[in-house]
mmCIF file of C-alpha atoms in Angstrom:
data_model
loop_
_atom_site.group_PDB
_atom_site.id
_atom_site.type_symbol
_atom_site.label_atom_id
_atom_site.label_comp_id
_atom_site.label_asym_id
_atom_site.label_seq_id
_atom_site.Cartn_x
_atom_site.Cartn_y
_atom_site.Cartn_z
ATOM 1 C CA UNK A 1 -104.222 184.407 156.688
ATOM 2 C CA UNK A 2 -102.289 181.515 157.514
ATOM 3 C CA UNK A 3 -100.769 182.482 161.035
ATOM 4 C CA UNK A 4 -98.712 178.917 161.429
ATOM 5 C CA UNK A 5 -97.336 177.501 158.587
ATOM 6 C CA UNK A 6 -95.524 174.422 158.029
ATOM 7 C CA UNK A 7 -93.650 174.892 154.233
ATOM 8 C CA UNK A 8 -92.614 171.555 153.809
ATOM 9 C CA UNK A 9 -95.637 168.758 153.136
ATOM 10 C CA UNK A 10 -93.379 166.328 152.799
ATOM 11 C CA UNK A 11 -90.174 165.033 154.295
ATOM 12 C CA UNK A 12 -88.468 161.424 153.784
ATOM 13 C CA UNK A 13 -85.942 160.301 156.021
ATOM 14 C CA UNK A 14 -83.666 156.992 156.485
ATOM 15 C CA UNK A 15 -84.231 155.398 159.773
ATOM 16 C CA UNK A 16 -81.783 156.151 162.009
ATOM 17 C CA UNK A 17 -80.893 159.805 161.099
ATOM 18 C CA UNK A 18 -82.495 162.909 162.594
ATOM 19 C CA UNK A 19 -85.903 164.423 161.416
ATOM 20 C CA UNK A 20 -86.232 167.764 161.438
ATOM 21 C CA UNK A 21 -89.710 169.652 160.993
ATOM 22 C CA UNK A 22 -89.683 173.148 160.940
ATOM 23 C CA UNK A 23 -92.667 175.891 161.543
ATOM 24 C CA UNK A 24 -92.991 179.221 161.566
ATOM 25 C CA UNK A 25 -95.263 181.681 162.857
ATOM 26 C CA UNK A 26 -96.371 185.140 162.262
ATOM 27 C CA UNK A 27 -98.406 186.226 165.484
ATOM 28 C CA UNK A 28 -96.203 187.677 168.460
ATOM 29 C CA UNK A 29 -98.898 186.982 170.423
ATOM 30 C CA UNK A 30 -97.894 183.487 170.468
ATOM 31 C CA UNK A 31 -96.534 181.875 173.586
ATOM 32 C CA UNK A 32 -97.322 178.348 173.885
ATOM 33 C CA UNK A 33 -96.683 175.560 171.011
ATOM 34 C CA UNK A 34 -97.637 172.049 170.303
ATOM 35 C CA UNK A 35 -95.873 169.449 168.367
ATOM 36 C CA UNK A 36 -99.062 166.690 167.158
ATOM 37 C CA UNK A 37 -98.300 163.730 165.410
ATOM 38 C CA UNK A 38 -101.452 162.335 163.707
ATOM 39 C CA UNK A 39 -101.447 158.503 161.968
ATOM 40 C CA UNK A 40 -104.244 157.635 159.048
ATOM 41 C CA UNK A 41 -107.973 157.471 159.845
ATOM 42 C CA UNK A 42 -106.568 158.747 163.402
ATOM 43 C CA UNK A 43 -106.849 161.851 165.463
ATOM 44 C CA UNK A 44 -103.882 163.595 165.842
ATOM 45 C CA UNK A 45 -101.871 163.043 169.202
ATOM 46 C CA UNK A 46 -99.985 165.564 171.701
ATOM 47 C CA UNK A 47 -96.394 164.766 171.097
ATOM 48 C CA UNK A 48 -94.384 167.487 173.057
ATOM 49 C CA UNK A 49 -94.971 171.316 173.922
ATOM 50 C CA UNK A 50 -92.709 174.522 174.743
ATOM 51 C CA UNK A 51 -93.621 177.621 176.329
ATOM 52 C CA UNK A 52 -92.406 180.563 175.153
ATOM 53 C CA UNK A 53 -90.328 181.223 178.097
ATOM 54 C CA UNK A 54 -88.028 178.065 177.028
ATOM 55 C CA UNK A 55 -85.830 177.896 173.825
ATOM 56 C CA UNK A 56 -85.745 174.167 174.082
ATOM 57 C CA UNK A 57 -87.874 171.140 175.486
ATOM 58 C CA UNK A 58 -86.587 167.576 174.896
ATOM 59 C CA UNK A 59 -88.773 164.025 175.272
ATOM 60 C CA UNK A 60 -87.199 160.992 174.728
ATOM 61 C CA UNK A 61 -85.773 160.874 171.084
ATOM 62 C CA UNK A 62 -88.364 164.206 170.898
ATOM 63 C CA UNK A 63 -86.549 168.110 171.175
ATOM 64 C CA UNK A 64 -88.450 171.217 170.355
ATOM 65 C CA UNK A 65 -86.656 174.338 170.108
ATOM 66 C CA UNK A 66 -87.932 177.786 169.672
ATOM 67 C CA UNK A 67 -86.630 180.974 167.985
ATOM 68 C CA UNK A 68 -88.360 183.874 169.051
ATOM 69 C CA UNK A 69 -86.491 186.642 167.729
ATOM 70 C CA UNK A 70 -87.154 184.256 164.167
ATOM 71 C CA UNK A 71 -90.742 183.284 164.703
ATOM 72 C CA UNK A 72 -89.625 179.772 164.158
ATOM 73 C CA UNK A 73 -89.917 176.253 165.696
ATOM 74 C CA UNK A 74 -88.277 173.158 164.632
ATOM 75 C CA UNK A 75 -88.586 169.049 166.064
ATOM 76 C CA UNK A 76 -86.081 167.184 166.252
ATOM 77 C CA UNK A 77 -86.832 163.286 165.805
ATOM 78 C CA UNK A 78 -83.314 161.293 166.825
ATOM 79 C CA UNK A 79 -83.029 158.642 166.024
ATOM 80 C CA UNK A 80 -85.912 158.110 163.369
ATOM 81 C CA UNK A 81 -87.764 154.941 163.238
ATOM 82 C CA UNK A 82 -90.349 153.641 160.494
ATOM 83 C CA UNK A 83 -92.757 153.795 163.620
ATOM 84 C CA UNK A 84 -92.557 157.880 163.439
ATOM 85 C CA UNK A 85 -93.800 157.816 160.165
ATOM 86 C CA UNK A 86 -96.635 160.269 160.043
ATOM 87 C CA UNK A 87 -98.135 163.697 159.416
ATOM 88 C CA UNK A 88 -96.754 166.302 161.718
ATOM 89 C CA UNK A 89 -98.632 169.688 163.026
ATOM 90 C CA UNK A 90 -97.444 172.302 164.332
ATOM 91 C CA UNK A 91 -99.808 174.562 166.853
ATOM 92 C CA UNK A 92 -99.397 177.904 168.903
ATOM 93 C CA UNK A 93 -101.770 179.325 170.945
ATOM 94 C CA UNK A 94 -101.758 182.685 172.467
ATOM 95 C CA UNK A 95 -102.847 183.471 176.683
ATOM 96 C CA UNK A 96 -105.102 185.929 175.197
ATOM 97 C CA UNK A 97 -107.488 183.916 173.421
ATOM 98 C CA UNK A 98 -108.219 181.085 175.824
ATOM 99 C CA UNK A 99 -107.005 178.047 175.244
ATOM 100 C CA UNK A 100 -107.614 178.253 171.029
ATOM 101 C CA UNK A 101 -104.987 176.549 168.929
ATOM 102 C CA UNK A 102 -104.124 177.862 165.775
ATOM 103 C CA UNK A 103 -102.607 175.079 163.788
ATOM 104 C CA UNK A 104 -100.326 174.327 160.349
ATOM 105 C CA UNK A 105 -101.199 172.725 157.226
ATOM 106 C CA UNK A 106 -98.880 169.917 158.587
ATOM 107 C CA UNK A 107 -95.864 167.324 157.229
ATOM 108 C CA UNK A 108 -95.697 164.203 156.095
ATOM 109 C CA UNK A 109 -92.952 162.585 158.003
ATOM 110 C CA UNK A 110 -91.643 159.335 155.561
ATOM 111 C CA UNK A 111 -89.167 156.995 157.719
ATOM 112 C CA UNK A 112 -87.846 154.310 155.578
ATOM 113 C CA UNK A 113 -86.294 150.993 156.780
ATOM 114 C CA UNK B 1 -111.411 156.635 179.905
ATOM 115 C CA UNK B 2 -112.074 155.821 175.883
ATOM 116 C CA UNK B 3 -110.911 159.660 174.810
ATOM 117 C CA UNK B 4 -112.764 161.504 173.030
ATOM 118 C CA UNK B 5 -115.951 159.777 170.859
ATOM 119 C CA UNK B 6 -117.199 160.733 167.622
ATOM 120 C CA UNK B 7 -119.938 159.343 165.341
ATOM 121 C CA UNK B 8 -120.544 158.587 162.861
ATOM 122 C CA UNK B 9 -116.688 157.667 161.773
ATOM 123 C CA UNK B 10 -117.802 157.704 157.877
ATOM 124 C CA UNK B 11 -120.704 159.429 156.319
ATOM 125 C CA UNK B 12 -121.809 159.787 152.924
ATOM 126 C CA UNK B 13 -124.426 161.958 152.046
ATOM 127 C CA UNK B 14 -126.468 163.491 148.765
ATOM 128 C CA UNK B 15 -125.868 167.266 148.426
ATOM 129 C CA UNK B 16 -128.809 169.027 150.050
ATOM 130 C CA UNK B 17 -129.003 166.024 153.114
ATOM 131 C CA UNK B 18 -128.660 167.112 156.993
ATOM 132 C CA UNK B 19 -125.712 166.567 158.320
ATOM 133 C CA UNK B 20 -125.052 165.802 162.250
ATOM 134 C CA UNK B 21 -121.862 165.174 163.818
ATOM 135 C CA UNK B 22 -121.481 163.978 167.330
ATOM 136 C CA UNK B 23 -118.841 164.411 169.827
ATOM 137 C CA UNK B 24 -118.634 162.699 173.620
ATOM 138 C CA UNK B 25 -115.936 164.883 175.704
ATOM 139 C CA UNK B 26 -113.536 162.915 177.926
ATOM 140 C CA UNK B 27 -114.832 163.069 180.894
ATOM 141 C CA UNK B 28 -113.761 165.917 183.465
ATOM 142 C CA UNK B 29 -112.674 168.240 180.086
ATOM 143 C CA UNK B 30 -114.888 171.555 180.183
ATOM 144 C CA UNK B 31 -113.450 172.775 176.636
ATOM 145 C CA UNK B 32 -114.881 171.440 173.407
ATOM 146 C CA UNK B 33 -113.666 172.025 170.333
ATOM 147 C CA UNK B 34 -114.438 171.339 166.384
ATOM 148 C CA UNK B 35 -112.183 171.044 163.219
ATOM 149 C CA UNK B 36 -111.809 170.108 159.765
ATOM 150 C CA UNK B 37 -109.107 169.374 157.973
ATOM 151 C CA UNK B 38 -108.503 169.834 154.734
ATOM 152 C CA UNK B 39 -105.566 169.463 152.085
ATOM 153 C CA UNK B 40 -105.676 173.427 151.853
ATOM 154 C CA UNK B 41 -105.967 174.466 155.215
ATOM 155 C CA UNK B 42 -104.832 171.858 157.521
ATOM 156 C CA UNK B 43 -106.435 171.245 160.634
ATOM 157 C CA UNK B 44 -109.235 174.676 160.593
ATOM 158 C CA UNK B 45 -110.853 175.477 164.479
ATOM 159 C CA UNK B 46 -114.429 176.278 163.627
ATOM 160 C CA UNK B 47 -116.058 176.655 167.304
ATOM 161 C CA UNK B 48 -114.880 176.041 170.699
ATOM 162 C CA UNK B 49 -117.092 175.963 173.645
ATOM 163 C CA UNK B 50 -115.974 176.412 177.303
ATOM 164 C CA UNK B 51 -118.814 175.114 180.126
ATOM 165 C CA UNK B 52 -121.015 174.713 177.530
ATOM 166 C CA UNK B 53 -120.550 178.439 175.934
ATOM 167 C CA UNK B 54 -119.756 179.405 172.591
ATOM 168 C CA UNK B 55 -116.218 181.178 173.464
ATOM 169 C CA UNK B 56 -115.226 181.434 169.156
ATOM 170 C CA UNK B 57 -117.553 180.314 166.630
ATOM 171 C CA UNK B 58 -115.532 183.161 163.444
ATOM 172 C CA UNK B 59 -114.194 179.770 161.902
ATOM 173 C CA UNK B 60 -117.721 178.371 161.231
ATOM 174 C CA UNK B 61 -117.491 179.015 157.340
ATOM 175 C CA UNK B 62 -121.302 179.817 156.934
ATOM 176 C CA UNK B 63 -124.786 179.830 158.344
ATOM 177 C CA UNK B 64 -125.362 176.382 156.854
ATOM 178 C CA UNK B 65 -122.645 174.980 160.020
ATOM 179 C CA UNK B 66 -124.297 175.032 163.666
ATOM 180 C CA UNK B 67 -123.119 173.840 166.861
ATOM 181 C CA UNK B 68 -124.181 172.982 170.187
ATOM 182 C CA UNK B 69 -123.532 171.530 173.115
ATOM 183 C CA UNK B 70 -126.650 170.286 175.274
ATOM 184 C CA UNK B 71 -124.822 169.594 178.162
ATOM 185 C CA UNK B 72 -121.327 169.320 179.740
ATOM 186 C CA UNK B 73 -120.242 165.762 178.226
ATOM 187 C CA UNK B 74 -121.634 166.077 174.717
ATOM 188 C CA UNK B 75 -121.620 167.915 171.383
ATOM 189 C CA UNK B 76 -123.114 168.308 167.943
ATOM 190 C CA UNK B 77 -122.190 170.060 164.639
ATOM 191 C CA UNK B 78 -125.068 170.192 161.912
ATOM 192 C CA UNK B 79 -124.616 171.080 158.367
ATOM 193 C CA UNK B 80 -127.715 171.747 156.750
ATOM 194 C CA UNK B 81 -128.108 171.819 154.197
ATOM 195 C CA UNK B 82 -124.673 169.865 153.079
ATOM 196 C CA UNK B 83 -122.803 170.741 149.929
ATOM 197 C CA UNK B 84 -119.927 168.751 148.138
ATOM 198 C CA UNK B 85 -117.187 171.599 149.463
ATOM 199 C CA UNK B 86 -117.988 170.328 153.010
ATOM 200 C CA UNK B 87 -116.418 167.248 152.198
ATOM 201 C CA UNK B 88 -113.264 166.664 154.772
ATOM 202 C CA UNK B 89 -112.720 164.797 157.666
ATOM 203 C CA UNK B 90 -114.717 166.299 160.544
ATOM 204 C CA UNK B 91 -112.846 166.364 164.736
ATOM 205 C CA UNK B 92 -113.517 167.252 167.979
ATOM 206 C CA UNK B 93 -110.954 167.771 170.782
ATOM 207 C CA UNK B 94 -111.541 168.458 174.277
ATOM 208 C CA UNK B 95 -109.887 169.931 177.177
ATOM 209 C CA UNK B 96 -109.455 171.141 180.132
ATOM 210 C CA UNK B 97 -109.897 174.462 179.377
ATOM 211 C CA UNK B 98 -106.686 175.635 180.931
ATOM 212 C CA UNK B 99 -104.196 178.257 179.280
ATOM 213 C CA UNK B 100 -101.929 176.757 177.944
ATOM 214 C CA UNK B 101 -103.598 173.091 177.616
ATOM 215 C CA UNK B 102 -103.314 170.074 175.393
ATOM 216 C CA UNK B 103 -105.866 169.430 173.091
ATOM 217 C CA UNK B 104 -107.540 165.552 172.790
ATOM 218 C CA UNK B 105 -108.622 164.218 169.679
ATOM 219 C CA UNK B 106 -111.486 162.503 168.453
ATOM 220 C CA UNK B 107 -110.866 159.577 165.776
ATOM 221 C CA UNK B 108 -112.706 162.029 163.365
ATOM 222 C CA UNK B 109 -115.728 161.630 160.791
ATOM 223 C CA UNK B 110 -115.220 161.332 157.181
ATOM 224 C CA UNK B 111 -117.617 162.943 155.502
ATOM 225 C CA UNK B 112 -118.353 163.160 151.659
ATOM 226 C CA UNK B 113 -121.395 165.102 150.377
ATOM 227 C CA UNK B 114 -122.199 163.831 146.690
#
């Protein structure tokens, strides 16, 4: 029972336009997420975060923004750069199991030049 | 700090072989956590340890998969005995162990079970 998923595997992009990931998530129980971005023969990396008391979060070039009501979070990479080129994950966890993440299959960003 | 240490990076093993992974915390984290990731699955939590407890280990996929963590800076996961479906890359995170917290990677070990 996948309870984040991440539909898209893949995603190209030109540089310079806007990225957009999307995730969705079936537990209600859910109130904290996790954008990581994770390079080859890397870990992934903490990229940005939203509580569930916020609809949107924003980082630099980085915006989360949450749907409750739709179970459904999206980033926002603007403007893209060849540098951002990586697989994406998508994690939620919820206050009552610790501090477990349940994360997505993830997405392969593609920026090209 | 160096983050999060794992060893070995690669390992390639014969089907029936021991398998141990090892994980050094960042120091000051009390949560510990392992994953594998697969094409399937993504990124799978198989046990998480808080202060050196076992808080969730319902992602381990069988007896053959043990943890433990001897003390408060250091981890290990053992497959024994190792079969060629265990094949994936291998990471530990660590934490604070706050609610909600950010997670720190490991680099990861490849492992491949012929």
């Amino acid at each position: 029972d996948q309870q984040v998923k991440q539909n898209s595997p893949s995603l190209s992009v030109q540089e310079g336009r806007i990225s957009i990931l999307n995730c969705d998530y079936t537990n209600s129980m859910f109130d904290y997420f996790l954008w990581y971005k994770k390079y080859p023969a890397e870990g992934p990396t903490f990229l940005i975060s939203i509580s569930s008391i916020k609809d949107k979060n924003e980082d630099g070039r980085f915006t989360v923004f949450l749907n409750k009501s739709a179970k459904h979070l999206s980033l926002h990479i603007v403007p893209s750069q060849p540098g951002d080129s990586a697989v994406y994950f998508c994690a939620a966890s919820a206050i009552s199991s610790g501090d477990k993440l349940t994360f997505g299959t993830g997405t392969r960003l593609a920026v090209r030049p | 700090d160096a983050g999060v240490i794992q060893s070995p990076r690669h390992e390639v093993t014969e089907m029936g072989q021991e398998v141990t992974l090892r994980c050094k915390l960042i120091s000051g984290h009390n949560s510990l956590f392992w994953y594998r990731q697969t094409m399937m699955r993504g990124l799978e939590l198989l046990i998480y340890f808080n202060n050196n407890v076992p808080i969730d280990d319902s992602g381990m996929p069988e007896d053959r998969f043990s943890a433990k963590m001897p003390n408060a800076s250091f981890s290990t996961l053992k497959i024994q005995p190792s079969e060629p479906r265990d094949s994936a890359v291998y990471f530990c995170a660590s934490s604070f162990g706050q609610n909600p917290d950010t997670q720190y990677f490991g680099p990861g070990t490849r492992l491949t079970v012929l």
